Structure formats: structure tokens, C-alpha cells
Tab-separated table of C-alpha atoms in Angstrom:
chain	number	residue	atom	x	y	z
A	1	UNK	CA	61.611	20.734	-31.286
A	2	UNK	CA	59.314	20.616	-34.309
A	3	UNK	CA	56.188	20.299	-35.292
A	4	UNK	CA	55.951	21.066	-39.270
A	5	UNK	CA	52.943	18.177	-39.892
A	6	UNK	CA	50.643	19.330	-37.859
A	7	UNK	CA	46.495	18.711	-39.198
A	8	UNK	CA	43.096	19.396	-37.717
A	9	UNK	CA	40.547	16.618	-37.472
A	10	UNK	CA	37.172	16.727	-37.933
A	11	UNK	CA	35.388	17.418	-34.700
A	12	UNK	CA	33.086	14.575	-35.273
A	13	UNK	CA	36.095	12.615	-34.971
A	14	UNK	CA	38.097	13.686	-31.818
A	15	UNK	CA	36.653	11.191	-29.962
A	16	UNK	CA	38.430	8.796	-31.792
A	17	UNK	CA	42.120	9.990	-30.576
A	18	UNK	CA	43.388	10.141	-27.258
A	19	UNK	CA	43.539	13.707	-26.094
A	20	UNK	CA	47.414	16.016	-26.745
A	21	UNK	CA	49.907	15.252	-24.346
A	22	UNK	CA	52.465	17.900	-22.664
A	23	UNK	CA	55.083	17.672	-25.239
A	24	UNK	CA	52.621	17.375	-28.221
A	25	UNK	CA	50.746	20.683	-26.724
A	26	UNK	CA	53.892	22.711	-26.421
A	27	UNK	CA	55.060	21.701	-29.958
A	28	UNK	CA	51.688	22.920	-31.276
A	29	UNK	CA	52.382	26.536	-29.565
A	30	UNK	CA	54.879	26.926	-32.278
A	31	UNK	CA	53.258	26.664	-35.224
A	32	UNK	CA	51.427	28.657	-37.299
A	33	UNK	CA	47.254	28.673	-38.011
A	34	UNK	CA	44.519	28.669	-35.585
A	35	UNK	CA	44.655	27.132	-32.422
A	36	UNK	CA	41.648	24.685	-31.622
A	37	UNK	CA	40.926	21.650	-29.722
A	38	UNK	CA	40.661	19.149	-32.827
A	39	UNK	CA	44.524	20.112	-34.376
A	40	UNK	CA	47.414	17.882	-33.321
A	41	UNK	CA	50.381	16.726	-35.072
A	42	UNK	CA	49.964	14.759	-37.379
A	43	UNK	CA	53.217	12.148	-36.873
A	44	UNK	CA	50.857	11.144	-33.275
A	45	UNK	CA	48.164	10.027	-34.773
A	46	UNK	CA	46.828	6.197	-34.827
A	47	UNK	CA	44.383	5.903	-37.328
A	48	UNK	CA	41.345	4.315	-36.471
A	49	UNK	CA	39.791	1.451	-38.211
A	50	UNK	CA	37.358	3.909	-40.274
A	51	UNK	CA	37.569	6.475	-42.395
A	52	UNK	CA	37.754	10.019	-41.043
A	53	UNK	CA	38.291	13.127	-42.047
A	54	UNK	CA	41.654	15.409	-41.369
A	55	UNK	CA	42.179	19.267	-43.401
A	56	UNK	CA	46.458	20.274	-43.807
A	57	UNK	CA	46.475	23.847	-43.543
A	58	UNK	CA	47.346	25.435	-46.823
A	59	UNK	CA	50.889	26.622	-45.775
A	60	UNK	CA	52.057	22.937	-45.535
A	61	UNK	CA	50.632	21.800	-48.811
């Protein structure tokens, strides 16, 4: 398993996405950075039809 794209989105925002699933969770445990409740991998996302904001952390950049 891996989960190299991983990105937080801006809290404002989390409503937007459907909350991690099982898989998506345990693939985040691997990575490295902080560990909140707006970062998910990146690849699962469905972008809305708005504009919102996301942050990469540094180390994938």
C-alpha cells in the first residue's frame, strides 16, 4: 500500500467530501505530517463544483 499524495483541506471545506473510508484511513497511518480530520489522500478526492482550498505538505512538493 501507498499513500505518497496525500493533502489537507481546508476545514471550511470538509463538508464537501464524504468522510475517509477503512482502507483510505489505514493508508494515511503511514505517512508522514500531522494527523487531523481534514487530510486525506489526495488520488480520493472528487472535486466539487467550487473552488476550495487544499495545502501539500512541504515534503511532497
Amino acid at each position: 500500500m501507498g499513500a505518497t499524495r496525500h493533502s489537507y483541506v481546508g476545514k471550511c471545506f470538509s463538508a464537501l467530501f464524504p468522510l475517509i473510508g477503512e482502507v483510505e484511513d489505514e493508508m494515511l497511518g503511514c505517512v508522514t505530517g500531522s494527523r487531523t480530520s481534514t487530510k486525506c489522500l489526495s488520488c480520493q478526492l472528487t472535486m466539487p463544483d467550487r473552488d476550495i482550498m487544499a495545502k501539500i505538505p512541504a515534503n511532497q512538493i
